[in-house]
Short mmCIF file of C-alpha atoms and ligand atoms in Angstrom, two decimals:
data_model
loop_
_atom_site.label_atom_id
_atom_site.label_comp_id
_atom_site.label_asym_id
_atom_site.label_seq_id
_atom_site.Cartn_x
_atom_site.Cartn_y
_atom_site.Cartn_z
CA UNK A 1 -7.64 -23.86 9.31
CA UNK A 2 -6.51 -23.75 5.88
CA UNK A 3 -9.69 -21.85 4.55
CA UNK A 4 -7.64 -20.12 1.93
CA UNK A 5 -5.63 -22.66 0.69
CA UNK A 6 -6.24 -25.99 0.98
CA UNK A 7 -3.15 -26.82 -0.93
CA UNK A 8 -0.98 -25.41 0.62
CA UNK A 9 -0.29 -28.65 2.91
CA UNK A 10 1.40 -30.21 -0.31
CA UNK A 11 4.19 -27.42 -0.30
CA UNK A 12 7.11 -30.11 -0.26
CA UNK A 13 10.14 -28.44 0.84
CA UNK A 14 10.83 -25.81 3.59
CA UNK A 15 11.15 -22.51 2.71
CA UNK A 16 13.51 -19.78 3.98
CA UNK A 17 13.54 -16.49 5.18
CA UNK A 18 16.11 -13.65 6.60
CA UNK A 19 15.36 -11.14 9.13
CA UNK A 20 17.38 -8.04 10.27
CA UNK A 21 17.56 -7.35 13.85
CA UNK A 22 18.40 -3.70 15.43
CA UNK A 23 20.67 -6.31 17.93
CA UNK A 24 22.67 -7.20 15.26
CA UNK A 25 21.89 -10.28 13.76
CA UNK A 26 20.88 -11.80 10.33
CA UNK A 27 18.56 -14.54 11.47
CA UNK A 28 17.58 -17.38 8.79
CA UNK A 29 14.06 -18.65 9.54
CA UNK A 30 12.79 -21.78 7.92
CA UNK A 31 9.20 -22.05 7.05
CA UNK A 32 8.76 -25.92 6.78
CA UNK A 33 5.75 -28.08 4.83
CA UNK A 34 3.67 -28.48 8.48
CA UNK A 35 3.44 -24.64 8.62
CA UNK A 36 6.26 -24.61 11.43
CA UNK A 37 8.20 -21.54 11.73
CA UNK A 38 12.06 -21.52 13.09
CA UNK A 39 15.20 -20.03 13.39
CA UNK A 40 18.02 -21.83 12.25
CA UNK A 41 20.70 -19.76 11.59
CA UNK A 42 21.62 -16.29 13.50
CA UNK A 43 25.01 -14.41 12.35
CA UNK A 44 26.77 -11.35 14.12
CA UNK A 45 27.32 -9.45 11.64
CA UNK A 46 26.08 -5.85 9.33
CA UNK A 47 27.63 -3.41 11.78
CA UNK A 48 26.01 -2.57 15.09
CA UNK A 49 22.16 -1.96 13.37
CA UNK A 50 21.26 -4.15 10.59
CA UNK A 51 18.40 -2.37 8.92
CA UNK A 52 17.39 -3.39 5.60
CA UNK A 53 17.70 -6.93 3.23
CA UNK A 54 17.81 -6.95 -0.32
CA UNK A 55 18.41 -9.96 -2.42
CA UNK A 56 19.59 -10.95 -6.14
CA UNK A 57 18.41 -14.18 -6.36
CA UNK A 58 20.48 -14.48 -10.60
CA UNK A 59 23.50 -14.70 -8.07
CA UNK A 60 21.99 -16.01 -4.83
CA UNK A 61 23.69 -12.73 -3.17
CA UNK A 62 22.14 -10.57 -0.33
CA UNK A 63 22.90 -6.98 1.07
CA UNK A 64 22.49 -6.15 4.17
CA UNK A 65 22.51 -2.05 5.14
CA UNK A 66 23.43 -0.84 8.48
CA UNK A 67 21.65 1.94 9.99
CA UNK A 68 23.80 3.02 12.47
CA UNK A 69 25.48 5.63 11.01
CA UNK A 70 24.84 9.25 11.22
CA UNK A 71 26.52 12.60 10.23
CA UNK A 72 29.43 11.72 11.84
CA UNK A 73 30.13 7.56 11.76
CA UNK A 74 29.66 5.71 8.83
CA UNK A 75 27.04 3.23 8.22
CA UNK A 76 27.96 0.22 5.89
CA UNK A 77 26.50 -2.20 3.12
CA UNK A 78 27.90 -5.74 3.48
CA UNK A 79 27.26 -8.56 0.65
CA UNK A 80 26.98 -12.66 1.24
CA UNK A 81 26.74 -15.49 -0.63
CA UNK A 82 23.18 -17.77 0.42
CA UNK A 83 24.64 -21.47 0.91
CA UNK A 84 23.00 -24.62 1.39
CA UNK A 85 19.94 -24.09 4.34
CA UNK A 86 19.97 -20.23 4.33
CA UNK A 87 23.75 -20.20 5.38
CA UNK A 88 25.27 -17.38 4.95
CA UNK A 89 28.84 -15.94 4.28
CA UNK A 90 30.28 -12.66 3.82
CA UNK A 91 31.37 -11.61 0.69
CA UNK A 92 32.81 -8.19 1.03
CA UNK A 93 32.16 -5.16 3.48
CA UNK A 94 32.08 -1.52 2.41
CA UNK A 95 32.03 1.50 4.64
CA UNK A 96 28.72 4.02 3.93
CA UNK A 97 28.25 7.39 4.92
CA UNK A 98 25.02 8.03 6.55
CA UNK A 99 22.57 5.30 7.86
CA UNK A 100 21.02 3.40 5.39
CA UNK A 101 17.38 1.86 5.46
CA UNK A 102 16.83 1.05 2.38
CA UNK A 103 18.74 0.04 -0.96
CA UNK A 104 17.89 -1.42 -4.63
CA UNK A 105 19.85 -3.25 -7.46
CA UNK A 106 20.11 -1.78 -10.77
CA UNK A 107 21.37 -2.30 -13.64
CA UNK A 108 24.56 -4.02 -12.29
CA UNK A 109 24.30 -1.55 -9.87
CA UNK A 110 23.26 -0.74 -6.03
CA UNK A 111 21.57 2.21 -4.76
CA UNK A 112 21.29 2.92 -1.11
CA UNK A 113 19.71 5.89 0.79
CA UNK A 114 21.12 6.87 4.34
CA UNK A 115 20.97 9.84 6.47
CA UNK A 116 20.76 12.59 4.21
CA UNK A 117 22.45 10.73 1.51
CA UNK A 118 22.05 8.55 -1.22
CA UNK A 119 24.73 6.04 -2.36
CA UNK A 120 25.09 4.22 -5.15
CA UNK A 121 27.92 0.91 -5.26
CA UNK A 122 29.31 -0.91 -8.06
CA UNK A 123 28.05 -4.64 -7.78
CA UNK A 124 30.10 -7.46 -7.03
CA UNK A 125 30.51 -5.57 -4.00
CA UNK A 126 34.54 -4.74 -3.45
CA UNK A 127 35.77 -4.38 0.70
CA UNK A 128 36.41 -0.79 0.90
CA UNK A 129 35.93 1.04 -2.61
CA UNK A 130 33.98 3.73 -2.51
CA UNK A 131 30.80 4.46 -3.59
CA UNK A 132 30.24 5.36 -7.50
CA UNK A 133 28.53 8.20 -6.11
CA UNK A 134 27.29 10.12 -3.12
CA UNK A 135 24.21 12.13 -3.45
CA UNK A 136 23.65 14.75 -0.47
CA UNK A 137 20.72 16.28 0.27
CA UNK A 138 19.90 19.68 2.12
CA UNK A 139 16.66 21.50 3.07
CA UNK A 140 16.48 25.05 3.46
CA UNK A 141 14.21 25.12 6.69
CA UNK A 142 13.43 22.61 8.44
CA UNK A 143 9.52 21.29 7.68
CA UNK A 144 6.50 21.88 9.85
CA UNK A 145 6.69 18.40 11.92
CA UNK A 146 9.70 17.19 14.43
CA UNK A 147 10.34 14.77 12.13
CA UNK A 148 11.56 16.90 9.37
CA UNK A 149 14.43 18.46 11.12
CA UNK A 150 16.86 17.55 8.22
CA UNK A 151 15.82 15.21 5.00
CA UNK A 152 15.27 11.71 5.45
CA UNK A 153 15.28 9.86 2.64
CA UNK A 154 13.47 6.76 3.15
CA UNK A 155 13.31 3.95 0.12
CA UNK A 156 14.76 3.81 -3.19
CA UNK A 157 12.23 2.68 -5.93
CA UNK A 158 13.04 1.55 -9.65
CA UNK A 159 10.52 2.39 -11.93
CA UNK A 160 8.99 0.04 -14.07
CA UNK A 161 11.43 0.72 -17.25
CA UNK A 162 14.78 0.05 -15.13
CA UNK A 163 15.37 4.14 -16.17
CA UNK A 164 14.52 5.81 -12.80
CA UNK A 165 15.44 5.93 -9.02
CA UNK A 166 12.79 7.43 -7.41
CA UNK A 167 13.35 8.48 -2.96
CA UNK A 168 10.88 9.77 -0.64
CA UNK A 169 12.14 11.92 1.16
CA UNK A 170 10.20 11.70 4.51
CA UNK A 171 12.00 14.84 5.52
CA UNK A 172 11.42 16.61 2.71
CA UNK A 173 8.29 16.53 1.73
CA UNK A 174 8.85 15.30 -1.63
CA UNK A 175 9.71 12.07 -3.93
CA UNK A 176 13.04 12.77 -5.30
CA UNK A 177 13.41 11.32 -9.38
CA UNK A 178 17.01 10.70 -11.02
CA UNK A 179 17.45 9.34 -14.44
CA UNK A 180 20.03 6.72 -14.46
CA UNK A 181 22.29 7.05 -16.94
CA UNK A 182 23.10 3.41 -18.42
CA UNK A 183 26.48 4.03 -19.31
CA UNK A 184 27.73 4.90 -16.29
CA UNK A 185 25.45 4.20 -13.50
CA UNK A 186 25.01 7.53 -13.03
CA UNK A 187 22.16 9.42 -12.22
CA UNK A 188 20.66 12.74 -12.80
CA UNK A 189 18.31 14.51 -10.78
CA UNK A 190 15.15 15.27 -12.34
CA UNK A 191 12.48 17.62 -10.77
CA UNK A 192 11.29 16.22 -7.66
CA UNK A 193 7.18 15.13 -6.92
CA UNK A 194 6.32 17.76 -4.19
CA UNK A 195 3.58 16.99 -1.36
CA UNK A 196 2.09 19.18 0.69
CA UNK A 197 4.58 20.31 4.10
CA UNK A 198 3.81 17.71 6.85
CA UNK A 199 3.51 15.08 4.40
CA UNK A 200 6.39 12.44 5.05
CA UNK A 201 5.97 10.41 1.63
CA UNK A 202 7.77 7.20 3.05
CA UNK A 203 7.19 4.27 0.58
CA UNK A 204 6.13 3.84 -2.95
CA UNK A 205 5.65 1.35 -5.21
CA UNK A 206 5.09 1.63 -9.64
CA UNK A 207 2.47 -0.48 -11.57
CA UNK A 208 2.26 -0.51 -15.00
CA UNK A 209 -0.78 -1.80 -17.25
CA UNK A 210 0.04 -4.65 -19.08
CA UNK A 211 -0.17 -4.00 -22.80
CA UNK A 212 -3.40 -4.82 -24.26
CA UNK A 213 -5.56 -3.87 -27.43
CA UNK A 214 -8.51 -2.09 -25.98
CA UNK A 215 -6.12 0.20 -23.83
CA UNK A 216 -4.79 3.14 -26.21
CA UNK A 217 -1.60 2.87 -24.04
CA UNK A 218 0.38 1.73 -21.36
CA UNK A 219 -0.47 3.17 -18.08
CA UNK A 220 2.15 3.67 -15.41
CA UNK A 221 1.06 4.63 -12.05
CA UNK A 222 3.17 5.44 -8.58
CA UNK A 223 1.11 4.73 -5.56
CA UNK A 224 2.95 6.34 -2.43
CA UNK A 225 1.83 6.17 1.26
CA UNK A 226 2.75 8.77 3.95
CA UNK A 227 3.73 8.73 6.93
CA UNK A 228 3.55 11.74 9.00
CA UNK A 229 0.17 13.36 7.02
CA UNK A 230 -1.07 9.31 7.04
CA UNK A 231 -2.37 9.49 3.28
CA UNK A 232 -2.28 7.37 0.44
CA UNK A 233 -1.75 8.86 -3.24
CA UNK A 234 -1.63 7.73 -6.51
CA UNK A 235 -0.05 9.82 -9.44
CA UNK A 236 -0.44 8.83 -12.92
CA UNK A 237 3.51 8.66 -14.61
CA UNK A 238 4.33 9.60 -17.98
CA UNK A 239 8.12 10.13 -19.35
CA UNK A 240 8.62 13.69 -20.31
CA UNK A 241 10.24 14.72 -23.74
CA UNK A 242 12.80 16.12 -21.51
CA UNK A 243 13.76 13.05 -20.36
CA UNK A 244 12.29 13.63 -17.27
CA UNK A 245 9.24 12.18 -15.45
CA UNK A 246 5.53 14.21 -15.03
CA UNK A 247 3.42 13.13 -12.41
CA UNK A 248 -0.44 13.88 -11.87
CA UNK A 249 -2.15 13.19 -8.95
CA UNK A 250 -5.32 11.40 -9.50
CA UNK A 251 -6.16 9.84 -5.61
CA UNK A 252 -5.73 11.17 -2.12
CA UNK A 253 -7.19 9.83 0.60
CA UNK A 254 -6.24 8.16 4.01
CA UNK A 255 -6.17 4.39 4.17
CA UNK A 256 -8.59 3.26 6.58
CA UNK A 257 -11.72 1.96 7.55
CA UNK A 258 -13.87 5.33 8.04
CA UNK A 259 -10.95 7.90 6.42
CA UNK A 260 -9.33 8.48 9.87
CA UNK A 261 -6.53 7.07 11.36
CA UNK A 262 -6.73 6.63 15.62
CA UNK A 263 -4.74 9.13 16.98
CA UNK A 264 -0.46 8.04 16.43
CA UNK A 265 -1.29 5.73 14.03
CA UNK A 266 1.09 5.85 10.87
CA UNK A 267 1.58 4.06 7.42
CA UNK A 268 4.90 2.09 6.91
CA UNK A 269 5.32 -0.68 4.40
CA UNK A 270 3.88 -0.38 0.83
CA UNK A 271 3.48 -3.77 -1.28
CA UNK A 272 1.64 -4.79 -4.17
CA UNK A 273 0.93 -8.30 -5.79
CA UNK A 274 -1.99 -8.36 -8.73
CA UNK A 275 -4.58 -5.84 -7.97
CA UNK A 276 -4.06 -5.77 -4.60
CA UNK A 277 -2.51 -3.07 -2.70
CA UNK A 278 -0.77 -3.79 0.90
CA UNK A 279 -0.12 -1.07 3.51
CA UNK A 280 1.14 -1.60 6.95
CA UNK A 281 0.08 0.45 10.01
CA UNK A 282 1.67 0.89 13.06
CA UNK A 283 0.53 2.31 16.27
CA UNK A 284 -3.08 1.56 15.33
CA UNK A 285 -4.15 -1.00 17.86
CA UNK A 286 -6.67 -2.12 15.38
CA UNK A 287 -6.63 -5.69 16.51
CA UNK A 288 -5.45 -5.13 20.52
CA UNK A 289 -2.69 -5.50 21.27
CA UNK A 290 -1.90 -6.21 17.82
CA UNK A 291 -2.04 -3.74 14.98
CA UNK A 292 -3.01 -3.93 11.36
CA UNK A 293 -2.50 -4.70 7.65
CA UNK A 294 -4.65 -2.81 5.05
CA UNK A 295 -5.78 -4.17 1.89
CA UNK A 296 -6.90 -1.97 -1.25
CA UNK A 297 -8.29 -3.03 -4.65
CA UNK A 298 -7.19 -1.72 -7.65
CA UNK A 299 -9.77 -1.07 -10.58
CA UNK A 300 -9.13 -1.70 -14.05
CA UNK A 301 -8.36 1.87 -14.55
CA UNK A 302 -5.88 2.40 -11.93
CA UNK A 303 -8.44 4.24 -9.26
CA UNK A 304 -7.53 2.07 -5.67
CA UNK A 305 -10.11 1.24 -2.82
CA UNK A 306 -9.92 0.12 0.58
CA UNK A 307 -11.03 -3.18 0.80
CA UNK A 308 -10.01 -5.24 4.01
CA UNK A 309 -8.39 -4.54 7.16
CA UNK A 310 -6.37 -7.52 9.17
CA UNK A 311 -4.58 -8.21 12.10
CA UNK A 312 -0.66 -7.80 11.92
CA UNK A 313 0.03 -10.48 14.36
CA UNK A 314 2.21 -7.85 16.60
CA UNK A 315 3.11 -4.69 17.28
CA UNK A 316 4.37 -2.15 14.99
CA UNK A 317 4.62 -3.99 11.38
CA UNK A 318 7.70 -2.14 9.85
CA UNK A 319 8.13 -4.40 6.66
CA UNK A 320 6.46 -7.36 5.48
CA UNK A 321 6.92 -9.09 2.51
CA UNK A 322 4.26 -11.71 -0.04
CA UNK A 323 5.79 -14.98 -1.33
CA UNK A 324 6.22 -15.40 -4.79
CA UNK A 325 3.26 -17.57 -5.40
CA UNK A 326 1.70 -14.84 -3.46
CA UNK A 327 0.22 -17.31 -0.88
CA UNK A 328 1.68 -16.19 2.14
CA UNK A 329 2.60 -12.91 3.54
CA UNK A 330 5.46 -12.55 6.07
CA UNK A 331 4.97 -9.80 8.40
CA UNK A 332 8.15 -8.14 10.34
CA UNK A 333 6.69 -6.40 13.44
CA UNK A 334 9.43 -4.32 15.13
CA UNK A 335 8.14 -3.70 18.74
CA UNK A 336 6.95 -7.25 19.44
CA UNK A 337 9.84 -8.76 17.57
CA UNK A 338 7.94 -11.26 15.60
CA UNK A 339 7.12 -12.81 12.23
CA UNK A 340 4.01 -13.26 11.50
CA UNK A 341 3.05 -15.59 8.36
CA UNK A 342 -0.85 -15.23 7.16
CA UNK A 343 -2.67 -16.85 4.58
CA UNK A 344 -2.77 -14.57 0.84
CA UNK A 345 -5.56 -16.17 -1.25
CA UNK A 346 -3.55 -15.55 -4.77
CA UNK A 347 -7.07 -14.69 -6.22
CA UNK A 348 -8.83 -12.39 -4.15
CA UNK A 349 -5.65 -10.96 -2.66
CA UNK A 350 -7.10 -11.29 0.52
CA UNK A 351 -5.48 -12.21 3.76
CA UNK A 352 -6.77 -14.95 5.94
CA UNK A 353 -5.62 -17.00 8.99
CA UNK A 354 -2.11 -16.65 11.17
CA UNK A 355 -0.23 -19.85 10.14
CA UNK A 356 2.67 -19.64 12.07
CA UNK A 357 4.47 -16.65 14.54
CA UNK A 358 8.09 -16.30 15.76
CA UNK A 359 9.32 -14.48 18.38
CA UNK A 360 13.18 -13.61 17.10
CA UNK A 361 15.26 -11.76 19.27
CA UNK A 362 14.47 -9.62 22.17
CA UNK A 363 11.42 -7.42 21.85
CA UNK A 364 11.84 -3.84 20.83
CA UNK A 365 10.67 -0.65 22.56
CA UNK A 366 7.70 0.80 20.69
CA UNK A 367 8.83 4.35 21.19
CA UNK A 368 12.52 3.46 20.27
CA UNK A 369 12.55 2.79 16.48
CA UNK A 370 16.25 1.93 16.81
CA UNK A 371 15.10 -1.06 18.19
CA UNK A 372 13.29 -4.93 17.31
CA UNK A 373 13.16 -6.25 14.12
CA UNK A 374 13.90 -3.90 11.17
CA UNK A 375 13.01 -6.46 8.20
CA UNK A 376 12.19 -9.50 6.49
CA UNK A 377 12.58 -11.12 3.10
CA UNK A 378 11.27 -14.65 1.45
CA UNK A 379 14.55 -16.56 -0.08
CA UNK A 380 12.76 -17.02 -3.40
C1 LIG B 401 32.81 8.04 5.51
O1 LIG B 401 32.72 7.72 4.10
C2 LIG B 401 33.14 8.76 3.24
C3 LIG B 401 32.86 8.34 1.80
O2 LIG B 401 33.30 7.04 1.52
C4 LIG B 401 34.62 9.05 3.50
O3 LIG B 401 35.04 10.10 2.67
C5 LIG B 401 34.82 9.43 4.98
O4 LIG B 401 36.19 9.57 5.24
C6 LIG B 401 34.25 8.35 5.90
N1 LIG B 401 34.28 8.81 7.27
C7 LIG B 401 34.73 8.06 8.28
C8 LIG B 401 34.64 8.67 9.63
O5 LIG B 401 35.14 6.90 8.12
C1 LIG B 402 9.32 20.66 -6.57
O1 LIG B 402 9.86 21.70 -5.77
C2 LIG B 402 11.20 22.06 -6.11
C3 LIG B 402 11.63 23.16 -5.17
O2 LIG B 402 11.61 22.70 -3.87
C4 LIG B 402 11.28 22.51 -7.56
O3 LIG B 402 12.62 22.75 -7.90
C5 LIG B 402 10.72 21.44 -8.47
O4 LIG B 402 10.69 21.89 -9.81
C6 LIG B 402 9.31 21.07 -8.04
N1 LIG B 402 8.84 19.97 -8.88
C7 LIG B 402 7.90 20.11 -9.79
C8 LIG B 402 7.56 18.88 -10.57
O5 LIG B 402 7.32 21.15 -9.97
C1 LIG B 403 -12.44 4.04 -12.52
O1 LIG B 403 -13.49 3.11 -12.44
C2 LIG B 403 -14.37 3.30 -11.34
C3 LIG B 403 -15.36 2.13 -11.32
O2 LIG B 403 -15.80 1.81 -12.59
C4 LIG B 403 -15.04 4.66 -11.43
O3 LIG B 403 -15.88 4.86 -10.30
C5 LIG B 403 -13.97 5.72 -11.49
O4 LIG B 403 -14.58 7.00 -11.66
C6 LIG B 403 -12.98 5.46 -12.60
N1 LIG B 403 -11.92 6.43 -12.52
C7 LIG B 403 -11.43 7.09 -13.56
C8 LIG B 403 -10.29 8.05 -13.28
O5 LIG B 403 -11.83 6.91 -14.69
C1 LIG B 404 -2.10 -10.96 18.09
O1 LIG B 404 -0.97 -11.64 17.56
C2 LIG B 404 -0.68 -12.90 18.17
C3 LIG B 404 0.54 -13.46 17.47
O2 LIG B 404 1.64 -12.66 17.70
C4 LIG B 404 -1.88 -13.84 18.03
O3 LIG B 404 -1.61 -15.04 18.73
C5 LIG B 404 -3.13 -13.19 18.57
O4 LIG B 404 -4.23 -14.01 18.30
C6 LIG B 404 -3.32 -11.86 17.89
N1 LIG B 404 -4.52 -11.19 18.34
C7 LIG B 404 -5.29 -10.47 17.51
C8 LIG B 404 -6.56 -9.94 18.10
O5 LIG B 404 -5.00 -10.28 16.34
C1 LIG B 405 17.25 3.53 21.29
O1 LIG B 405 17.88 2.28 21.21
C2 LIG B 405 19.25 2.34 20.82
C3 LIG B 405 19.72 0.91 20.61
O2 LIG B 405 19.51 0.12 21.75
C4 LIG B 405 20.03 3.07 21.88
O3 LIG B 405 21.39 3.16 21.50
C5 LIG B 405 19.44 4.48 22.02
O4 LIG B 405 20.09 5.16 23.08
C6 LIG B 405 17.94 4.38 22.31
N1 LIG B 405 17.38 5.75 22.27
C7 LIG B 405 16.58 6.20 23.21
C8 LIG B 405 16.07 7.58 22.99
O5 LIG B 405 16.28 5.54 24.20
#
């Protein structure tokens, strides 16, 4: 059973975890030294659709977005202290236009995306002052698929120097780049990374090169995964004179076994640990009735290939999230409503065996994304 890692039985103490769930719930998991999975804590709270966890583990505080709002209601952000055995208690509660799905700390500060919005916060948190800034986005038509009806932005990524925001706009067909201004918390939008219509760029994560004497320089690269055109790109960064990023593509291609995805089947989550590359895909049915988890290998030189495809333990694997050791991967599926831990062999990058799965709340509907499990984070 423990092919992978045969240590991993001398883990001492338990571990914790937090999921979001669309029926409104923070659920605290515990991951204990036998490999048994539980929930021990669930809390009422995040408005009517928590959505998204982040966590600053310097002050043991974690957001929690809501994504219920929409043009009209407001979504909010809500902070908490992590106590003794992943207990948790609310800090201070903001109201948030739009409905947020994402959101990032920086610099002493906390960017959000929602709607057609992205929001920016002041950290410590204060109930009810208002955002340091509201960012609102428009389209001039609508783009080619249903989807893209209005923008969408969809994460919010720091680049590697702390300097940029980066947000895909699924709606928009493009990755929209601020420079933060370090003064204020600002930010200033820079010229966006276009895609071609249909695209949906949902997720993206940076890597840079660490710094070594044969390579003439740093290389900074931002891999990005779509969801509605189902392809994976990778864009080598540099910082403009103008203060300003330039991106050139370098990769295209779609992320699994054969170049096609079945029919429905779309990217979500985007992770990387090492060399290794991590893209979740729902609606594939690649392990019936489960879906799938897609490893790629990163060269040297930046270029990425596919490598490994895996079960995701459940249906429709929104988020998932690797351990800091980077032995275990925790897999949020949304429609079956479960976590899903798997083996990571920290070497390889490779996933192995299902060590433990959790049913945790009711089950979603697959066709109803406003419903299941909507995340999950390590408490590390
Ligand atoms: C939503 O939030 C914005 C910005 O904080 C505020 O101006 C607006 O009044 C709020 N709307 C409602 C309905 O609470
Ligand atoms: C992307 O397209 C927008 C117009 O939609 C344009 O303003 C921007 O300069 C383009 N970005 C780049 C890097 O060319
Ligand atoms: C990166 O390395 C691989 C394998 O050595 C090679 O096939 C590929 O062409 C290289 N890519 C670039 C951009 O140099
Ligand atoms: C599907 O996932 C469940 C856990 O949720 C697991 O018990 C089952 O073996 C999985 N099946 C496949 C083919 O991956
Ligand atoms: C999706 O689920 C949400 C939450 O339960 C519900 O409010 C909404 O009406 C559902 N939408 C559809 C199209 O069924």
């Amino acid at each position: 059973m423990f092919r992978y890692l045969p240590f991993f039985i001398s883990l001492a103490a338990a571990t914790n975890l937090y999921a979001t769930h669309y029926d409104g719930n923070i659920y605290t998991l515990s991951l204990d030294s036998g490999n048994s999975l539980s929930i021990t804590l669930s809390l009422k709270t995040c408005g009517d659709a928590p959505s998204w966890l982040s966590l600053d583990p310097s002050t043991r505080t974690l957001y929690c977005s809501d994504h219920s709002g929409n043009a009209v209601i407001n979504g909010s952000l809500t902070s908490y202290s992590v106590g003794q055995h992943g207990r948790l208690t609310e800090l201070a509660k903001t109201t948030d236009v739009g409905a947020a799905v994402h959101s990032v700390i920086y610099g002493g500060k906390h960017g959000k995306n929602g709607g057609s919005a992205l929001t920016t916060f002041t950290l410590p948190l204060i109930s009810d002052e208002g955002p340091l800034q509201i960012l609102r986005y428009q389209m001039p038509q609508p783009g080619p698929k249903p989807q893209q009806d209005a923008p969408h932005p969809h994460q919010v990524i720091l680049d590697p120097t702390g300097s940029f925001l980066l947000v895909p706009d699924l709606g928009a067909d493009q990755v929209r780049v601020y420079a933060i201004d370090h003064h204020s918390g600002h930010l200033n939008a820079c010229p966006a990374l276009n895609y071609t219509a249909g695209s949906g760029p949902r997720h993206g994560i940076f890597w840079k090169s660490k710094p070594s004497h044969w390579a003439q320089a740093p290389v900074t690269m931002l891999y990005t995964v779509s969801e509605l055109g189902g392809h994976f790109n990778a864009f080598s960064v540099s910082y403009a004179s103008s203060g300003c990023l330039a991106f050139r593509e370098t990769q295209s291609f779609v992320p699994y076994p054969g170049g096609q995805l079945p029919a429905g089947a779309t990217p979500a989550e985007l992770r990387m640990v090492g060399s290794s590359i991590y893209a979740s895909i729902r609606f594939d049915q690649g392990f019936p009735p489960n879906d799938s988890l897609v490893t790629s290998a990163q060269l040297p030189n930046g270029t990425v290939k596919l490598s490994q495809i895996t079960s995701s333990y459940g249906t429709v694997p929104r988020t998932f999230a690797i351990n800091k050791k980077g032995t275990l991967v925790a897999i949020g599926d949304q429609a079956s409503s479960n976590v899903a831990i798997v083996m990571r062999d920290p070497r390889s990058g490779e996933l192995g065996d299902l060590v433990a799965s959790l049913q945790v709340g009711e089950p979603g509907q697959a066709s109803n994304s406003s419903t299941g499990l909507s995340s999950i984070i390590w408490e590390e």
